[in-house]
Amino acid sequence: MIDEIRVLAGDAVARARAAGTLDDLRALEAEVVGKKGALAGFKRRMGSLDPDQRRHVGQALNAAQWEVADALGARRDELDQAGRRSRLERERLDLTEVRAGRDAGHIHLVAQVIEELEDTFVGLGFRVAEGPEVEDDWHNFSALNFGEHHPARDMQDTFFVDLGAPGEVVLRTHTSPVQVRVMECQPPPIYTVMPGRVYRNEAADATHLAVFHQLECLVVDRGITFGHMAGTIDMFTKAFFGEGFSTRLRPSYFPFTEPSAEVDVRRPDGSWLELGGCGMVHPNVLANCGIDPEEWSGFAFGFGLDRLAATRHGITDLRDFLSTDVRVLEQF
Amino acid sequence: MKVLLSWLQELAPFPDDPELIGDTLSDLGTPVEAMERIGEGWDGIVVARVLDLRPHPDADRIQLVDVDPGDGGPLQIGCGAFNMAVGDLVPLATIGSTVPGGLRIERRKLRGEWSNGMLCSSRELGLGGDHAGIRILEPGAAPGTSLAEALGVAPDVLYELEVNPNRPDAMSVAGIARDLAARLHLPFALPEPTVATAGAPAGSATTVEVLAPELCGRFTAWVLRDVTVGTSPEWMQRRLTALGMRPINALVDISNYVMLELGQPNHPYDLHRVAGGGFRVRRARTGEGLVTLDDVERTLTRDDLLICDGDDRAVGIAGIMGGAAGEISESTTDVLLEMAWFSPAAVSRTSRRLGLRSEASARFEKGCDPEGIDRAARRFCQLATEICGAVVAPGSARAQGDLPSRAPVRVRPARVNALLGTDLTADHIRDQIEPIGFACAPVEGDLDVMVPTWRPDTTTEVDVVEEVARHWGYRAIPIRQLSQPRSGGLTARQARRRGVRRLLAGLGLAECLPLPFLAPGQLEACGLPPGGIELLNPMVAEESVLRPSLLPGLVQATALNAARRRPGVALFEIGHVFGVPPPGQVLPDEREHLAVLLAGREAPAAVATWLVLADQLRAEAPDVENAEVPGLHPTRAGRVLVAGPDGATPVGTVGEVDPAVLAGHGVEERVAWLEVDLGALLDGRRRSGAFRPVSRFPSSDVDLAFEVPEATSAIAVERTLAGASPLVWSVRLFDVFRGAQVAEGCRSLAYTLRLQARDHTLTDEEMAAARAACIAAVERAHHAVLRG
């Protein structure tokens, strides 16, 4: 009987190892180790044996039971693995063939630069103000101390709008009218930057646009000096361009500031970039906005954004900023 | 304004250090736009004599010139200029030499004829100016002499300076030298020319009458007799040419030379061609005409000031340009010289109105020195005596008008320091500005500063502060940092606008900033009502209308991309639009709009974008209503709304662009469109930001279908459901049905409601009550009926 059991077990192990499917294994399991299986049959026949024989047969049966179960388990694992492998193989993807379908979208380079500059100034404790693009003569010129005969009022530079009295309404030629609006509606202290679109009536070419963007910075407080202006511009330059950059101020002229200066930025390689203009707010401008120039002083600082962005990205024709060609827009 | 280093050095002992001079000029606010070394690089350029001229057999625009280059010649040169005659001396760049522009001269054939060198123009020699013909040299030099020796030219430096409107003094060589000398602590004094006079006094030969004293502050007339006009000397021509003026004849050249040197424009007339022998200075009569020296007939107004002769006939427009009458010619023997001061505003006004600018008007506009007139006249007379053999009559005929009044400017050192952040004493201040002519008198710790007559721009304390800063040096002012702690930041509106940009970019859209101007008819071509606000002086007609909508610009962008084989663009723009001013306002109704354009997509894509946008901004009660909208597809368009103070308020339009508009632009795909008043949306009411706790108890779904009138917004029904019971967690529209089973003018809208309580599992009774509440709310609010 023990031999029979061993033969049965050996045969079952061999069949288990050869089984091709999980169903075959289940059938084999039922046939050999199941409740009604062959090993159970031997178990039933054990009652007729003497106790000594019964003990030996019992041990043989247990060993056979374990041997077959192990073989079944091992084979089941093998078949599971193979099944999973083939299933996974059927799901195989080549990830290099995948494309996004649509891209991430694009914020216009000018808007990106404006946000970056705003953030830099916000970090220095400034607020951001905006104003209309169609302005009256008062805000664009008169309040800013442009005399009646100032050449900037020439038809060559200014777009005049067919509203109001002749010459009364213009497309703003700079962001400085926002200075006036801020000072008119807010008492000092003022620490504000003003980004925006401006217009000049001149033919656009690679280095000039009729429609472009500026950012203006205005500080009005007690005890503000030219030294503060130089320090703020220098700190801004380092924050925006990097530590290796520095600035230089050269005397210049603007009707709405005095003393006035041009701002040059020195790149780490020693070359210079003309950034914009600045100056101490002219006492007439403060007075025009209802601020006592003997009590308060301030400075203003402004520059063109398009050229700044162009320098940074190697754009040689400023007209690309007005392009609606997606081949341009998708690059930023 | 251009200046030569050698000319500056005549006025003050400036060092031979072109870089230092250039840097200092820039640092003083007269930035060097260009610096050119001239009279260098003339090796191998010699004087040659023209021996023969003959046509090129095969070319009309080249002639063959035989020259003697010093060895007797003849040497054949091909030349494209025709202004020389046999016997003239000309500059010849010989074989192997390199002209200042960098061109290396080699023997070469021009249309089959050998050219053994190049004859040079002034510009080719680096002398600036005229390129019209070959430079003809003064007679006297032997052929073969080096050009530098023949011209007596030492190497020189030409600076081109930018001059700001507040620096009238920098419109002259002397003014620039004065400023520069002060900064470099070098002595400077204006030259004081002395002139011997003879004959009858000027006053006996001429008269001067100023009839418009408010426009002409001073008018003087000087008489020079026995003049030989001729040509001016080579050195003078060279300087004039370098500074951009064309030599004409000795008297005109002297006139220009004095203007460049001292900044005083002046005008020499032929005494015998000025009728009546005198001047009347008066306003023009309306419509009065004059032919100016440039041969243009000018029509004048009462605002213009004329110089007239003794017979009251106009001979020139004051301060701008003379007329042809009275012009100096080779036969002139007696000269009447005008030196005057005119009102800057008047000259500027006339010059702008006529579109006529001259070297004289550029100086009068900025403001000349009325006290410099006599010196400039003496300088003219001195040069005319030396060069033309003039005999100068004693004195001058003169008339006085209104000159700007002068009063000392009180300058407080405390104020100077408060503006500059410096620690200057009154003495420091005086040391900065006295060398440039500002006379300082101490008054109780302050200074009374008398501004020199050549600085009419300077009238107030802050003007003087700028002069102090300029000469103290901007770079010497100590840098300070702002010290007050302040909280910077964006306004809510600015921060939300940035959120909109991020969202739309995240949806795959590209932001663009098209030119904000429209062409006439472009609004109509986009189905929009005409009547955009127009520019009075557009650059071109195609860019003459301010946009009232972002639609035309983005439709044009779509067409452009489609034409470049890029259909399916997804664009957005944030920009200002301009509506007709509301009553009582001059400025337009200017608003900030947001537009979204989705080419190749249908209207629902735009609506979906609107809903995501409204959600991003947490807009309260965002909605859509179907409506016909100009420019949009008549049956696929609507308005978008948010909660306002008076209920639902339209803030924009949504749908598809009208197919007819697209066809008119050559766009063949459908285009979804959304345009909102971003300002109204950003400033609009926001839904509550209070947290709504989520439940850990099971939720149950209930489906409800209603017959709802077509005019009722499905979004509004959804919102009613969401608010009908506190147990409603979410609502989703899952089916829309139209057909025979639904009442006429209605459609069936089916919603799934997810019901949930925060603190327990819902009972059947609770669910039934919530369901009933939802049904009742919708039926009550929307004339809807539950479908069985």
Coordinates of N, CA, C and O in Angstrom, one line a residue, chain B residues 401-476:
Chain B
G401 N 13.5 144.9 -28.3 CA 12.2 144.5 -28.0 C 12.1 143.9 -26.5 O 12.9 144.4 -25.7
D402 N 11.2 143.0 -26.3 CA 11.1 142.4 -25.0 C 12.0 141.2 -24.8 O 11.9 140.2 -25.5
L403 N 12.9 141.3 -23.8 CA 13.7 140.2 -23.5 C 13.2 139.5 -22.2 O 12.6 140.2 -21.4
P404 N 13.5 138.3 -22.0 CA 13.0 137.6 -20.8 C 13.6 138.4 -19.6 O 14.8 138.7 -19.6
S405 N 12.8 138.6 -18.5 CA 13.3 139.3 -17.4 C 14.2 138.3 -16.6 O 14.1 137.1 -16.7
R406 N 15.1 138.9 -15.9 CA 16.1 138.0 -15.1 C 16.0 138.5 -13.7 O 16.0 139.7 -13.4
A407 N 15.9 137.5 -12.8 CA 16.0 137.7 -11.4 C 16.8 136.6 -10.8 O 16.8 135.5 -11.3
P408 N 17.5 136.9 -9.7 CA 18.3 135.8 -9.1 C 17.3 134.7 -8.5 O 16.2 134.9 -8.2
V409 N 17.8 133.5 -8.6 CA 17.1 132.3 -8.1 C 17.7 132.0 -6.7 O 18.9 131.8 -6.5
R410 N 16.8 131.9 -5.7 CA 17.2 131.6 -4.4 C 17.4 130.1 -4.3 O 16.5 129.3 -4.5
V411 N 18.7 129.7 -3.9 CA 19.0 128.3 -3.8 C 19.4 128.0 -2.4 O 20.3 128.6 -1.9
R412 N 18.6 127.1 -1.8 CA 18.9 126.7 -0.4 C 19.7 125.4 -0.3 O 19.3 124.4 -0.8
P413 N 20.9 125.5 0.2 CA 21.7 124.3 0.3 C 21.0 123.2 1.0 O 21.1 122.0 0.6
A414 N 20.1 123.5 2.0 CA 19.4 122.4 2.6 C 18.4 121.7 1.6 O 18.3 120.5 1.6
R415 N 17.9 122.5 0.7 CA 17.0 121.9 -0.3 C 17.8 121.1 -1.3 O 17.3 120.0 -1.7
V416 N 18.9 121.6 -1.7 CA 19.8 120.8 -2.6 C 20.1 119.5 -2.0 O 19.9 118.4 -2.6
N417 N 20.5 119.5 -0.7 CA 20.8 118.2 -0.1 C 19.6 117.3 0.1 O 19.7 116.1 0.0
A418 N 18.5 117.9 0.4 CA 17.3 117.1 0.6 C 16.9 116.4 -0.7 O 16.3 115.3 -0.6
L419 N 17.1 117.0 -1.8 CA 16.8 116.4 -3.1 C 17.8 115.4 -3.5 O 17.5 114.4 -4.1
L420 N 19.1 115.7 -3.3 CA 20.1 114.9 -3.8 C 20.6 113.8 -2.8 O 21.1 112.8 -3.3
G421 N 20.4 114.0 -1.6 CA 20.9 113.1 -0.6 C 22.4 113.3 -0.4 O 23.1 112.4 -0.1
T422 N 22.8 114.5 -0.6 CA 24.2 114.9 -0.4 C 24.4 115.7 0.9 O 23.5 115.9 1.6
D423 N 25.6 116.2 1.1 CA 25.9 117.0 2.2 C 26.8 118.2 1.8 O 27.9 118.4 2.3
L424 N 26.2 118.9 0.8 CA 27.0 120.0 0.2 C 26.8 121.3 1.0 O 25.7 121.6 1.4
T425 N 27.9 122.0 1.1 CA 27.8 123.4 1.7 C 27.5 124.4 0.5 O 27.6 124.1 -0.6
A426 N 27.2 125.6 1.0 CA 27.0 126.7 0.0 C 28.3 126.8 -0.9 O 28.2 127.1 -2.1
D427 N 29.4 126.6 -0.3 CA 30.7 126.8 -1.1 C 30.8 125.7 -2.1 O 31.2 125.9 -3.3
H428 N 30.5 124.4 -1.7 CA 30.5 123.3 -2.7 C 29.6 123.7 -3.9 O 30.0 123.5 -5.0
I429 N 28.4 124.2 -3.6 CA 27.4 124.5 -4.6 C 28.0 125.6 -5.6 O 28.0 125.4 -6.8
R430 N 28.5 126.6 -4.9 CA 29.1 127.7 -5.7 C 30.2 127.1 -6.6 O 30.3 127.5 -7.8
D431 N 31.0 126.2 -6.1 CA 32.2 125.7 -6.9 C 31.7 124.9 -8.1 O 32.4 124.8 -9.1
Q432 N 30.5 124.3 -8.0 CA 30.0 123.6 -9.1 C 29.5 124.4 -10.3 O 29.7 124.1 -11.4
I433 N 28.8 125.6 -9.9 CA 28.1 126.3 -10.9 C 28.7 127.6 -11.4 O 28.4 128.1 -12.4
E434 N 29.6 128.1 -10.5 CA 30.2 129.4 -11.0 C 31.1 129.2 -12.3 O 31.0 130.1 -13.1
P435 N 31.8 128.1 -12.4 CA 32.6 127.9 -13.6 C 31.7 127.9 -14.9 O 32.2 128.1 -16.0
I436 N 30.4 127.5 -14.8 CA 29.6 127.6 -16.0 C 28.7 128.8 -16.0 O 27.7 128.9 -16.7
G437 N 29.1 129.8 -15.2 CA 28.6 131.2 -15.4 C 27.5 131.5 -14.5 O 26.8 132.6 -14.7
F438 N 27.2 130.7 -13.5 CA 26.1 131.0 -12.5 C 26.7 131.8 -11.4 O 27.5 131.3 -10.7
A439 N 26.4 133.1 -11.3 CA 27.0 134.0 -10.3 C 26.2 133.8 -9.0 O 25.0 133.9 -8.9
C440 N 27.0 133.5 -7.9 CA 26.4 133.2 -6.6 C 26.7 134.3 -5.6 O 27.8 134.7 -5.4
A441 N 25.6 134.7 -4.9 CA 25.8 135.7 -3.9 C 25.2 135.1 -2.6 O 24.0 134.7 -2.6
P442 N 25.9 135.0 -1.5 CA 25.4 134.4 -0.3 C 24.3 135.3 0.4 O 24.5 136.5 0.4
V443 N 23.3 134.7 0.8 CA 22.2 135.4 1.5 C 21.8 134.5 2.7 O 21.1 133.5 2.5
E444 N 22.2 134.9 3.9 CA 21.7 134.2 5.1 C 21.9 132.7 5.0 O 20.9 131.9 5.2
G445 N 23.0 132.2 4.5 CA 23.2 130.8 4.4 C 22.8 130.2 3.1 O 23.2 129.1 2.7
D446 N 21.9 130.9 2.4 CA 21.5 130.4 1.1 C 22.3 131.2 0.0 O 23.1 132.0 0.3
L447 N 21.9 130.9 -1.2 CA 22.6 131.6 -2.3 C 21.6 132.3 -3.2 O 20.5 131.7 -3.5
D448 N 21.9 133.5 -3.6 CA 21.1 134.1 -4.7 C 21.9 133.9 -6.0 O 23.0 134.4 -6.1
V449 N 21.4 133.1 -6.9 CA 22.1 132.7 -8.1 C 21.6 133.4 -9.3 O 20.4 133.4 -9.6
M450 N 22.5 134.1 -10.0 CA 22.1 134.8 -11.2 C 22.4 133.9 -12.4 O 23.6 133.6 -12.6
V451 N 21.4 133.5 -13.0 CA 21.6 132.5 -14.1 C 22.1 133.2 -15.3 O 21.7 134.3 -15.7
P452 N 23.1 132.7 -16.0 CA 23.7 133.3 -17.2 C 22.7 133.4 -18.3 O 21.8 132.6 -18.4
T453 N 22.9 134.4 -19.2 CA 21.9 134.7 -20.2 C 21.9 133.6 -21.3 O 21.0 133.5 -22.0
W454 N 22.9 132.7 -21.3 CA 22.9 131.6 -22.2 C 22.2 130.4 -21.7 O 22.2 129.3 -22.3
R455 N 21.6 130.5 -20.5 CA 20.9 129.3 -20.0 C 19.4 129.7 -19.7 O 19.0 129.6 -18.5
P456 N 18.7 130.1 -20.7 CA 17.3 130.5 -20.4 C 16.4 129.4 -19.9 O 15.3 129.6 -19.4
D457 N 16.9 128.1 -20.0 CA 16.1 127.0 -19.5 C 16.0 127.0 -18.0 O 15.2 126.4 -17.4
T458 N 17.0 127.7 -17.4 CA 17.1 127.6 -15.9 C 16.5 128.7 -15.3 O 16.9 129.9 -15.4
T459 N 15.3 128.5 -14.6 CA 14.6 129.6 -14.0 C 14.2 129.3 -12.5 O 13.8 130.2 -11.9
T460 N 14.3 128.1 -12.1 CA 13.9 127.8 -10.7 C 15.0 127.1 -9.9 O 16.0 126.7 -10.5
E461 N 14.7 127.0 -8.6 CA 15.7 126.4 -7.7 C 16.0 125.0 -8.2 O 17.2 124.6 -8.2
V462 N 15.0 124.2 -8.6 CA 15.3 122.8 -8.9 C 16.1 122.7 -10.2 O 16.9 121.8 -10.4
D463 N 16.0 123.7 -11.1 CA 16.8 123.8 -12.3 C 18.3 123.9 -11.9 O 19.2 123.3 -12.5
V464 N 18.5 124.7 -10.9 CA 19.9 124.9 -10.4 C 20.4 123.7 -9.7 O 21.5 123.3 -9.9
V465 N 19.5 123.0 -9.0 CA 19.9 121.7 -8.3 C 20.4 120.8 -9.4 O 21.4 120.1 -9.2
E466 N 19.7 120.7 -10.5 CA 20.2 119.8 -11.6 C 21.6 120.1 -12.0 O 22.4 119.3 -12.3
E467 N 21.8 121.5 -12.2 CA 23.2 121.9 -12.6 C 24.2 121.5 -11.6 O 25.3 121.1 -11.9
V468 N 23.9 121.7 -10.3 CA 24.8 121.3 -9.2 C 25.1 119.8 -9.3 O 26.2 119.3 -9.3
A469 N 24.0 119.0 -9.5 CA 24.2 117.5 -9.5 C 25.0 117.1 -10.8 O 25.9 116.2 -10.7
R470 N 24.7 117.8 -11.9 CA 25.4 117.4 -13.1 C 27.0 117.6 -12.9 O 27.7 116.8 -13.4
H471 N 27.3 118.8 -12.3 CA 28.7 119.0 -12.2 C 29.4 118.4 -11.0 O 30.6 118.1 -11.0
W472 N 28.6 118.2 -10.0 CA 29.1 117.4 -8.8 C 29.4 115.9 -9.3 O 30.3 115.3 -8.9
G473 N 28.6 115.5 -10.2 CA 28.7 114.2 -10.8 C 27.6 113.2 -10.2 O 27.6 113.0 -9.0
Y474 N 26.8 112.7 -11.1 CA 25.7 111.8 -10.6 C 26.3 110.6 -9.9 O 25.8 110.1 -8.9
R475 N 27.5 110.2 -10.3 CA 28.1 109.0 -9.7 C 28.7 109.4 -8.3 O 29.0 108.5 -7.6
A476 N 28.9 110.7 -8.0 CA 29.4 111.0 -6.7 C 28.4 111.1 -5.7 O 28.7 111.3 -4.5

